[in-house]
Amino acid sequence: MAVRTSPSPGPPTLSGRPVGLFRARVSGRTTLGPHLVRISLTGPDLARFHSDGPDQRVKLLLPRPGQDAPHVDADTTPRAVLAMSPDTRPVMRTYTVRAHRPETGEVDIDFVLHGAHGGPASQWAATAQPGAEAALYGPVAAYRPPETVAWQLIVGDDTALPAIGAITEQLTTPARIFIEVGERADRQPLACAEDAVTWLYRGDEPAGAGTRLLDAVRAAGFPDGAPYAWLAGEQAAVRDLRRHLVGERGFAKEDVYFCGYWRRGRSEEDA
């Protein structure tokens, strides 16, 4: 069954607005690098989509092989998706909205491409053409630096790059930014000073296998003043970064936001 037009109500986000389900279709694709592609989505539902913050996340619902559209309706929630039969339930993955253009009812979502070894969302993004159907559930954001913050530490891997790009467009304080990508060609221009960003490249090493981000942050000198840290990427890497900041660098726990966007060897549908 195709998604109905009206989004379903849901729990409030940090902005106080409810989340909902939105039907969408691909309106364009842009190659960003050897391992990155941007998929633009549009549709009547997205005229009601609201921005909740620069790191806003959505559940992306994609059709399974053999389906033309994800098997959901207006009342579908992520919990309901997990309760569906594995043969019919849509592929569900969490992604960050890179850009939202309310004037045209469009959102952009960036995908890391993993080739033949990629998961179903990566494979969908690698071949999705204009008109392909999908659905979004959300959004919800968490980037909330205190007003008293003197500087920010932003750390993430490829999966966090869309959120980091959006965050840099709203920065009001100095920042130190560390980003791990596959190779130099996967870098993207960011709305901040070039010397604020440290790019790290894993080359042929599998994503999430090394300690490149942790090593770089551990070796870095930090500015004076009250910090705020935003950490996102592979779950174990983000956990170790937080432990280092709180246990070794003196960050207060409440000043460190961390989110495991993915877990090596696991999908969102795993128990």
PDB file of C-alpha atoms in Angstrom:
ATOM      1  CA  MET A   1       0.000   0.000   0.000  1.00  0.00           C
ATOM      2  CA  ALA A   2       1.311   3.435  -0.878  1.00  0.00           C
ATOM      3  CA  VAL A   3       1.671   6.060   1.823  1.00  0.00           C
ATOM      4  CA  ARG A   4      -1.344   8.319   2.280  1.00  0.00           C
ATOM      5  CA  THR A   5      -0.994  12.065   1.933  1.00  0.00           C
ATOM      6  CA  SER A   6      -1.598  13.191   5.502  1.00  0.00           C
ATOM      7  CA  PRO A   7       1.226  12.642   8.007  1.00  0.00           C
ATOM      8  CA  SER A   8       0.292  10.843  11.199  1.00  0.00           C
ATOM      9  CA  PRO A   9       0.720  12.562  14.557  1.00  0.00           C
ATOM     10  CA  GLY A  10       3.601  11.481  16.746  1.00  0.00           C
ATOM     11  CA  PRO A  11       5.557  12.408  19.869  1.00  0.00           C
ATOM     12  CA  PRO A  12       6.900  15.952  20.083  1.00  0.00           C
ATOM     13  CA  THR A  13      10.433  16.744  19.025  1.00  0.00           C
ATOM     14  CA  LEU A  14      12.832  18.943  20.968  1.00  0.00           C
ATOM     15  CA  SER A  15      11.232  21.952  19.301  1.00  0.00           C
ATOM     16  CA  GLY A  16       7.867  20.850  20.681  1.00  0.00           C
ATOM     17  CA  ARG A  17       6.452  19.995  17.258  1.00  0.00           C
ATOM     18  CA  PRO A  18       5.116  16.512  16.534  1.00  0.00           C
ATOM     19  CA  VAL A  19       6.853  14.059  14.266  1.00  0.00           C
ATOM     20  CA  GLY A  20       4.950  12.469  11.417  1.00  0.00           C
ATOM     21  CA  LEU A  21       5.029  10.269   8.339  1.00  0.00           C
ATOM     22  CA  PHE A  22       5.660  11.915   4.966  1.00  0.00           C
ATOM     23  CA  ARG A  23       5.353  10.415   1.517  1.00  0.00           C
ATOM     24  CA  ALA A  24       8.132  11.434  -0.855  1.00  0.00           C
ATOM     25  CA  ARG A  25       9.629  10.697  -4.239  1.00  0.00           C
ATOM     26  CA  VAL A  26      13.087  11.247  -5.658  1.00  0.00           C
ATOM     27  CA  SER A  27      13.390  14.565  -7.496  1.00  0.00           C
ATOM     28  CA  GLY A  28      17.114  14.505  -8.195  1.00  0.00           C
ATOM     29  CA  ARG A  29      20.514  13.042  -7.377  1.00  0.00           C
ATOM     30  CA  THR A  30      23.945  14.638  -7.080  1.00  0.00           C
ATOM     31  CA  THR A  31      27.261  12.823  -6.884  1.00  0.00           C
ATOM     32  CA  LEU A  32      29.317  14.350  -4.055  1.00  0.00           C
ATOM     33  CA  GLY A  33      32.376  12.095  -4.227  1.00  0.00           C
ATOM     34  CA  PRO A  34      33.480   8.531  -4.931  1.00  0.00           C
ATOM     35  CA  HIS A  35      31.477   7.233  -1.961  1.00  0.00           C
ATOM     36  CA  LEU A  36      28.809   9.887  -1.443  1.00  0.00           C
ATOM     37  CA  VAL A  37      25.580  10.748  -3.243  1.00  0.00           C
ATOM     38  CA  ARG A  38      22.868  13.286  -2.410  1.00  0.00           C
ATOM     39  CA  ILE A  39      19.264  12.264  -3.023  1.00  0.00           C
ATOM     40  CA  SER A  40      16.676  15.066  -3.196  1.00  0.00           C
ATOM     41  CA  LEU A  41      13.135  14.171  -2.176  1.00  0.00           C
ATOM     42  CA  THR A  42       9.901  16.048  -2.775  1.00  0.00           C
ATOM     43  CA  GLY A  43       6.141  15.557  -2.564  1.00  0.00           C
ATOM     44  CA  PRO A  44       2.977  17.237  -1.255  1.00  0.00           C
ATOM     45  CA  ASP A  45       3.531  15.930   2.281  1.00  0.00           C
ATOM     46  CA  LEU A  46       6.879  17.686   2.542  1.00  0.00           C
ATOM     47  CA  ALA A  47       5.157  21.074   2.367  1.00  0.00           C
ATOM     48  CA  ARG A  48       4.326  20.345   6.035  1.00  0.00           C
ATOM     49  CA  PHE A  49       7.786  19.119   6.974  1.00  0.00           C
ATOM     50  CA  HIS A  50       9.458  21.358   9.567  1.00  0.00           C
ATOM     51  CA  SER A  51      13.076  21.885  10.474  1.00  0.00           C
ATOM     52  CA  ASP A  52      13.896  20.899  14.047  1.00  0.00           C
ATOM     53  CA  GLY A  53      17.605  21.715  14.081  1.00  0.00           C
ATOM     54  CA  PRO A  54      20.736  21.303  11.962  1.00  0.00           C
ATOM     55  CA  ASP A  55      21.272  17.662  12.954  1.00  0.00           C
ATOM     56  CA  GLN A  56      17.658  16.615  12.457  1.00  0.00           C
ATOM     57  CA  ARG A  57      17.214  12.915  11.799  1.00  0.00           C
ATOM     58  CA  VAL A  58      14.454  10.999  10.073  1.00  0.00           C
ATOM     59  CA  LYS A  59      13.581   7.356   9.682  1.00  0.00           C
ATOM     60  CA  LEU A  60      13.868   6.699   5.969  1.00  0.00           C
ATOM     61  CA  LEU A  61      11.436   3.994   4.807  1.00  0.00           C
ATOM     62  CA  LEU A  62      12.313   2.341   1.516  1.00  0.00           C
ATOM     63  CA  PRO A  63      10.617  -0.321  -0.604  1.00  0.00           C
ATOM     64  CA  ARG A  64      11.875  -3.869  -0.387  1.00  0.00           C
ATOM     65  CA  PRO A  65      13.013  -5.593  -3.593  1.00  0.00           C
ATOM     66  CA  GLY A  66       9.943  -6.196  -5.730  1.00  0.00           C
ATOM     67  CA  GLN A  67       7.977  -3.284  -4.223  1.00  0.00           C
ATOM     68  CA  ASP A  68       7.322  -0.004  -6.023  1.00  0.00           C
ATOM     69  CA  ALA A  69       6.730   1.874  -2.763  1.00  0.00           C
ATOM     70  CA  PRO A  70       7.296   1.166   0.944  1.00  0.00           C
ATOM     71  CA  HIS A  71       4.466  -0.871   2.475  1.00  0.00           C
ATOM     72  CA  VAL A  72       3.230   1.724   5.006  1.00  0.00           C
ATOM     73  CA  ASP A  73       0.238   3.962   5.584  1.00  0.00           C
ATOM     74  CA  ALA A  74      -0.373   7.244   7.388  1.00  0.00           C
ATOM     75  CA  ASP A  75      -0.526   5.566  10.812  1.00  0.00           C
ATOM     76  CA  THR A  76       2.772   3.727  10.461  1.00  0.00           C
ATOM     77  CA  THR A  77       5.409   4.379  13.125  1.00  0.00           C
ATOM     78  CA  PRO A  78       8.926   2.928  13.392  1.00  0.00           C
ATOM     79  CA  ARG A  79       7.681   0.517  16.063  1.00  0.00           C
ATOM     80  CA  ALA A  80       4.918  -0.630  13.733  1.00  0.00           C
ATOM     81  CA  VAL A  81       7.465  -1.221  10.976  1.00  0.00           C
ATOM     82  CA  LEU A  82       9.482  -3.528  13.219  1.00  0.00           C
ATOM     83  CA  ALA A  83       6.318  -5.489  14.010  1.00  0.00           C
ATOM     84  CA  MET A  84       5.563  -6.151  10.322  1.00  0.00           C
ATOM     85  CA  SER A  85       6.373  -9.394   8.567  1.00  0.00           C
ATOM     86  CA  PRO A  86      10.003  -9.388   7.358  1.00  0.00           C
ATOM     87  CA  ASP A  87       8.696 -10.259   3.888  1.00  0.00           C
ATOM     88  CA  THR A  88       6.693  -7.040   3.531  1.00  0.00           C
ATOM     89  CA  ARG A  89       8.018  -4.438   5.958  1.00  0.00           C
ATOM     90  CA  PRO A  90       9.945  -1.555   4.405  1.00  0.00           C
ATOM     91  CA  VAL A  91      13.655  -1.127   4.800  1.00  0.00           C
ATOM     92  CA  MET A  92      14.107   1.356   7.669  1.00  0.00           C
ATOM     93  CA  ARG A  93      17.267   3.323   8.330  1.00  0.00           C
ATOM     94  CA  THR A  94      18.012   6.579  10.157  1.00  0.00           C
ATOM     95  CA  TYR A  95      19.442   9.444   8.113  1.00  0.00           C
ATOM     96  CA  THR A  96      20.192  13.112   8.703  1.00  0.00           C
ATOM     97  CA  VAL A  97      18.528  15.739   6.554  1.00  0.00           C
ATOM     98  CA  ARG A  98      21.329  17.734   4.922  1.00  0.00           C
ATOM     99  CA  ALA A  99      19.061  20.524   3.701  1.00  0.00           C
ATOM    100  CA  HIS A 100      15.401  21.463   3.843  1.00  0.00           C
ATOM    101  CA  ARG A 101      13.877  23.863   1.320  1.00  0.00           C
ATOM    102  CA  PRO A 102      10.367  24.597   2.590  1.00  0.00           C
ATOM    103  CA  GLU A 103       9.671  26.960  -0.303  1.00  0.00           C
ATOM    104  CA  THR A 104       9.866  24.018  -2.736  1.00  0.00           C
ATOM    105  CA  GLY A 105       8.905  21.203  -0.362  1.00  0.00           C
ATOM    106  CA  GLU A 106      12.233  19.432  -0.790  1.00  0.00           C
ATOM    107  CA  VAL A 107      14.727  17.745   1.511  1.00  0.00           C
ATOM    108  CA  ASP A 108      18.203  16.441   0.703  1.00  0.00           C
ATOM    109  CA  ILE A 109      19.636  13.269   2.236  1.00  0.00           C
ATOM    110  CA  ASP A 110      23.253  12.216   1.714  1.00  0.00           C
ATOM    111  CA  PHE A 111      24.170   8.535   1.445  1.00  0.00           C
ATOM    112  CA  VAL A 112      27.477   6.761   1.881  1.00  0.00           C
ATOM    113  CA  LEU A 113      27.833   4.221  -0.927  1.00  0.00           C
ATOM    114  CA  HIS A 114      29.456   0.898  -0.086  1.00  0.00           C
ATOM    115  CA  GLY A 115      29.340  -0.772  -3.486  1.00  0.00           C
ATOM    116  CA  ALA A 116      28.344  -4.423  -3.757  1.00  0.00           C
ATOM    117  CA  HIS A 117      28.863  -4.888  -0.017  1.00  0.00           C
ATOM    118  CA  GLY A 118      26.503  -2.068   0.960  1.00  0.00           C
ATOM    119  CA  GLY A 119      23.259  -2.476   2.828  1.00  0.00           C
ATOM    120  CA  PRO A 120      19.809  -2.037   1.277  1.00  0.00           C
ATOM    121  CA  ALA A 121      19.669   1.746   1.794  1.00  0.00           C
ATOM    122  CA  SER A 122      23.074   2.243   0.194  1.00  0.00           C
ATOM    123  CA  GLN A 123      22.065   0.018  -2.714  1.00  0.00           C
ATOM    124  CA  TRP A 124      18.789   1.905  -3.130  1.00  0.00           C
ATOM    125  CA  ALA A 125      20.597   5.247  -3.199  1.00  0.00           C
ATOM    126  CA  ALA A 126      23.109   3.955  -5.733  1.00  0.00           C
ATOM    127  CA  THR A 127      20.374   3.365  -8.324  1.00  0.00           C
ATOM    128  CA  ALA A 128      17.401   5.554  -7.259  1.00  0.00           C
ATOM    129  CA  GLN A 129      16.157   7.738 -10.108  1.00  0.00           C
ATOM    130  CA  PRO A 130      13.620  10.594 -10.175  1.00  0.00           C
ATOM    131  CA  GLY A 131      10.166   9.278  -9.371  1.00  0.00           C
ATOM    132  CA  ALA A 132      11.323   6.481  -7.048  1.00  0.00           C
ATOM    133  CA  GLU A 133       9.117   6.383  -3.941  1.00  0.00           C
ATOM    134  CA  ALA A 134      10.116   6.504  -0.283  1.00  0.00           C
ATOM    135  CA  ALA A 135       8.742   7.783   3.011  1.00  0.00           C
ATOM    136  CA  LEU A 136      10.130   9.746   5.959  1.00  0.00           C
ATOM    137  CA  TYR A 137       9.207   9.599   9.633  1.00  0.00           C
ATOM    138  CA  GLY A 138      10.394  12.463  11.819  1.00  0.00           C
ATOM    139  CA  PRO A 139      12.184  14.776  12.200  1.00  0.00           C
ATOM    140  CA  VAL A 140      13.971  15.068  15.538  1.00  0.00           C
ATOM    141  CA  ALA A 141      17.147  17.002  16.359  1.00  0.00           C
ATOM    142  CA  ALA A 142      19.508  17.165  19.313  1.00  0.00           C
ATOM    143  CA  TYR A 143      22.082  19.899  18.597  1.00  0.00           C
ATOM    144  CA  ARG A 144      21.482  22.392  21.443  1.00  0.00           C
ATOM    145  CA  PRO A 145      24.676  24.152  22.583  1.00  0.00           C
ATOM    146  CA  PRO A 146      24.245  26.233  25.753  1.00  0.00           C
ATOM    147  CA  GLU A 147      24.192  30.002  25.356  1.00  0.00           C
ATOM    148  CA  THR A 148      27.268  30.221  27.600  1.00  0.00           C
ATOM    149  CA  VAL A 149      29.442  27.980  25.405  1.00  0.00           C
ATOM    150  CA  ALA A 150      32.807  29.485  24.379  1.00  0.00           C
ATOM    151  CA  TRP A 151      33.755  26.920  21.720  1.00  0.00           C
ATOM    152  CA  GLN A 152      32.512  23.680  20.198  1.00  0.00           C
ATOM    153  CA  LEU A 153      34.026  20.307  19.374  1.00  0.00           C
ATOM    154  CA  ILE A 154      32.318  18.588  16.440  1.00  0.00           C
ATOM    155  CA  VAL A 155      33.391  15.009  15.607  1.00  0.00           C
ATOM    156  CA  GLY A 156      31.971  12.422  13.216  1.00  0.00           C
ATOM    157  CA  ASP A 157      32.469  10.018  10.334  1.00  0.00           C
ATOM    158  CA  ASP A 158      30.912   9.977   6.845  1.00  0.00           C
ATOM    159  CA  THR A 159      27.454   9.303   8.251  1.00  0.00           C
ATOM    160  CA  ALA A 160      27.660  12.465  10.358  1.00  0.00           C
ATOM    161  CA  LEU A 161      28.968  14.660   7.536  1.00  0.00           C
ATOM    162  CA  PRO A 162      25.493  15.932   6.491  1.00  0.00           C
ATOM    163  CA  ALA A 163      24.731  17.013  10.070  1.00  0.00           C
ATOM    164  CA  ILE A 164      28.179  18.550  10.471  1.00  0.00           C
ATOM    165  CA  GLY A 165      27.695  20.481   7.243  1.00  0.00           C
ATOM    166  CA  ALA A 166      24.382  21.860   8.499  1.00  0.00           C
ATOM    167  CA  ILE A 167      25.823  22.639  11.949  1.00  0.00           C
ATOM    168  CA  THR A 168      28.665  24.688  10.462  1.00  0.00           C
ATOM    169  CA  GLU A 169      26.060  26.860   8.735  1.00  0.00           C
ATOM    170  CA  GLN A 170      24.714  27.836  12.177  1.00  0.00           C
ATOM    171  CA  LEU A 171      27.919  28.096  14.212  1.00  0.00           C
ATOM    172  CA  THR A 172      28.135  31.184  16.398  1.00  0.00           C
ATOM    173  CA  THR A 173      31.333  30.235  18.288  1.00  0.00           C
ATOM    174  CA  PRO A 174      34.805  28.991  17.357  1.00  0.00           C
ATOM    175  CA  ALA A 175      34.915  25.254  16.660  1.00  0.00           C
ATOM    176  CA  ARG A 176      37.316  22.357  16.300  1.00  0.00           C
ATOM    177  CA  ILE A 177      35.966  19.817  13.805  1.00  0.00           C
ATOM    178  CA  PHE A 178      37.238  16.294  13.094  1.00  0.00           C
ATOM    179  CA  ILE A 179      35.762  14.239  10.248  1.00  0.00           C
ATOM    180  CA  GLU A 180      36.685  10.768   8.996  1.00  0.00           C
ATOM    181  CA  VAL A 181      35.883   9.904   5.367  1.00  0.00           C
ATOM    182  CA  GLY A 182      37.041   7.266   2.922  1.00  0.00           C
ATOM    183  CA  GLU A 183      39.431   9.395   0.903  1.00  0.00           C
ATOM    184  CA  ARG A 184      40.343  12.987   0.105  1.00  0.00           C
ATOM    185  CA  ALA A 185      37.849  13.137  -2.774  1.00  0.00           C
ATOM    186  CA  ASP A 186      35.009  12.589  -0.245  1.00  0.00           C
ATOM    187  CA  ARG A 187      35.655  15.949   1.421  1.00  0.00           C
ATOM    188  CA  GLN A 188      32.956  18.602   1.156  1.00  0.00           C
ATOM    189  CA  PRO A 189      33.125  22.383   1.515  1.00  0.00           C
ATOM    190  CA  LEU A 190      31.936  23.528   4.934  1.00  0.00           C
ATOM    191  CA  ALA A 191      30.708  26.939   6.105  1.00  0.00           C
ATOM    192  CA  CYS A 192      33.621  27.518   8.476  1.00  0.00           C
ATOM    193  CA  ALA A 193      37.298  28.369   8.393  1.00  0.00           C
ATOM    194  CA  GLU A 194      39.371  25.685   6.650  1.00  0.00           C
ATOM    195  CA  ASP A 195      41.833  25.500   9.532  1.00  0.00           C
ATOM    196  CA  ALA A 196      39.001  24.606  11.917  1.00  0.00           C
ATOM    197  CA  VAL A 197      38.558  21.225  10.207  1.00  0.00           C
ATOM    198  CA  THR A 198      40.788  18.171  10.439  1.00  0.00           C
ATOM    199  CA  TRP A 199      40.007  15.604   7.733  1.00  0.00           C
ATOM    200  CA  LEU A 200      41.004  11.995   8.352  1.00  0.00           C
ATOM    201  CA  TYR A 201      41.108   9.274   5.676  1.00  0.00           C
ATOM    202  CA  ARG A 202      40.715   5.556   6.307  1.00  0.00           C
ATOM    203  CA  GLY A 203      41.585   4.417   2.776  1.00  0.00           C
ATOM    204  CA  ASP A 204      41.004   0.694   2.392  1.00  0.00           C
ATOM    205  CA  GLU A 205      40.344   0.132   6.093  1.00  0.00           C
ATOM    206  CA  PRO A 206      36.693  -0.846   6.758  1.00  0.00           C
ATOM    207  CA  ALA A 207      34.518   1.916   8.196  1.00  0.00           C
ATOM    208  CA  GLY A 208      34.372   1.779  11.977  1.00  0.00           C
ATOM    209  CA  ALA A 209      37.386  -0.518  12.279  1.00  0.00           C
ATOM    210  CA  GLY A 210      40.044   1.968  13.416  1.00  0.00           C
ATOM    211  CA  THR A 211      40.576   4.567  16.146  1.00  0.00           C
ATOM    212  CA  ARG A 212      41.522   7.422  13.836  1.00  0.00           C
ATOM    213  CA  LEU A 213      39.048   9.950  15.247  1.00  0.00           C
ATOM    214  CA  LEU A 214      39.835   9.126  18.863  1.00  0.00           C
ATOM    215  CA  ASP A 215      43.570   9.357  18.253  1.00  0.00           C
ATOM    216  CA  ALA A 216      43.226  12.746  16.548  1.00  0.00           C
ATOM    217  CA  VAL A 217      41.032  14.206  19.295  1.00  0.00           C
ATOM    218  CA  ARG A 218      43.291  12.796  22.011  1.00  0.00           C
ATOM    219  CA  ALA A 219      46.293  14.527  20.426  1.00  0.00           C
ATOM    220  CA  ALA A 220      44.538  17.852  19.883  1.00  0.00           C
ATOM    221  CA  GLY A 221      44.954  20.967  21.961  1.00  0.00           C
ATOM    222  CA  PHE A 222      41.718  22.654  23.001  1.00  0.00           C
ATOM    223  CA  PRO A 223      40.843  26.355  23.429  1.00  0.00           C
ATOM    224  CA  ASP A 224      40.081  27.869  26.816  1.00  0.00           C
ATOM    225  CA  GLY A 225      36.521  28.431  27.942  1.00  0.00           C
ATOM    226  CA  ALA A 226      33.345  26.404  28.361  1.00  0.00           C
ATOM    227  CA  PRO A 227      33.069  23.681  25.676  1.00  0.00           C
ATOM    228  CA  TYR A 228      30.186  21.892  23.997  1.00  0.00           C
ATOM    229  CA  ALA A 229      30.835  18.627  22.159  1.00  0.00           C
ATOM    230  CA  TRP A 230      28.711  17.021  19.447  1.00  0.00           C
ATOM    231  CA  LEU A 231      29.786  13.476  18.548  1.00  0.00           C
ATOM    232  CA  ALA A 232      28.156  11.160  16.003  1.00  0.00           C
ATOM    233  CA  GLY A 233      29.095   8.136  13.930  1.00  0.00           C
ATOM    234  CA  GLU A 234      29.855   4.489  14.620  1.00  0.00           C
ATOM    235  CA  GLN A 235      28.529   3.541  18.053  1.00  0.00           C
ATOM    236  CA  ALA A 236      31.724   2.212  19.648  1.00  0.00           C
ATOM    237  CA  ALA A 237      33.829   5.069  18.301  1.00  0.00           C
ATOM    238  CA  VAL A 238      31.415   7.673  19.655  1.00  0.00           C
ATOM    239  CA  ARG A 239      31.284   5.941  23.041  1.00  0.00           C
ATOM    240  CA  ASP A 240      35.083   5.945  23.318  1.00  0.00           C
ATOM    241  CA  LEU A 241      35.247   9.612  22.330  1.00  0.00           C
ATOM    242  CA  ARG A 242      32.787  10.572  25.039  1.00  0.00           C
ATOM    243  CA  ARG A 243      34.707   8.578  27.663  1.00  0.00           C
ATOM    244  CA  HIS A 244      37.898  10.365  26.674  1.00  0.00           C
ATOM    245  CA  LEU A 245      36.336  13.829  26.835  1.00  0.00           C
ATOM    246  CA  VAL A 246      34.634  13.274  30.196  1.00  0.00           C
ATOM    247  CA  GLY A 247      37.232  11.077  31.841  1.00  0.00           C
ATOM    248  CA  GLU A 248      40.469  12.579  30.513  1.00  0.00           C
ATOM    249  CA  ARG A 249      39.706  16.095  29.265  1.00  0.00           C
ATOM    250  CA  GLY A 250      37.342  17.277  31.996  1.00  0.00           C
ATOM    251  CA  PHE A 251      34.205  17.855  29.910  1.00  0.00           C
ATOM    252  CA  ALA A 252      30.995  17.873  31.932  1.00  0.00           C
ATOM    253  CA  LYS A 253      28.685  15.026  30.895  1.00  0.00           C
ATOM    254  CA  GLU A 254      25.848  17.430  30.169  1.00  0.00           C
ATOM    255  CA  ASP A 255      28.073  19.330  27.722  1.00  0.00           C
ATOM    256  CA  VAL A 256      28.707  16.267  25.533  1.00  0.00           C
ATOM    257  CA  TYR A 257      26.037  15.111  23.101  1.00  0.00           C
ATOM    258  CA  PHE A 258      26.817  11.751  21.523  1.00  0.00           C
ATOM    259  CA  CYS A 259      24.859   9.514  19.170  1.00  0.00           C
ATOM    260  CA  GLY A 260      25.747   6.185  17.589  1.00  0.00           C
ATOM    261  CA  TYR A 261      24.395   6.635  14.072  1.00  0.00           C
ATOM    262  CA  TRP A 262      25.325   3.057  13.229  1.00  0.00           C
ATOM    263  CA  ARG A 263      26.939  -0.033  14.713  1.00  0.00           C
ATOM    264  CA  ARG A 264      29.541  -2.023  12.859  1.00  0.00           C
ATOM    265  CA  GLY A 265      28.131  -5.374  11.772  1.00  0.00           C
ATOM    266  CA  ARG A 266      24.555  -4.541  12.752  1.00  0.00           C
ATOM    267  CA  SER A 267      21.508  -2.955  11.088  1.00  0.00           C
ATOM    268  CA  GLU A 268      18.584  -1.082  12.625  1.00  0.00           C
ATOM    269  CA  GLU A 269      16.399  -4.132  12.200  1.00  0.00           C
ATOM    270  CA  ASP A 270      18.665  -6.359  14.274  1.00  0.00           C
ATOM    271  CA  ALA A 271      17.415  -7.139  17.761  1.00  0.00           C
TER     272      ALA A 271
END
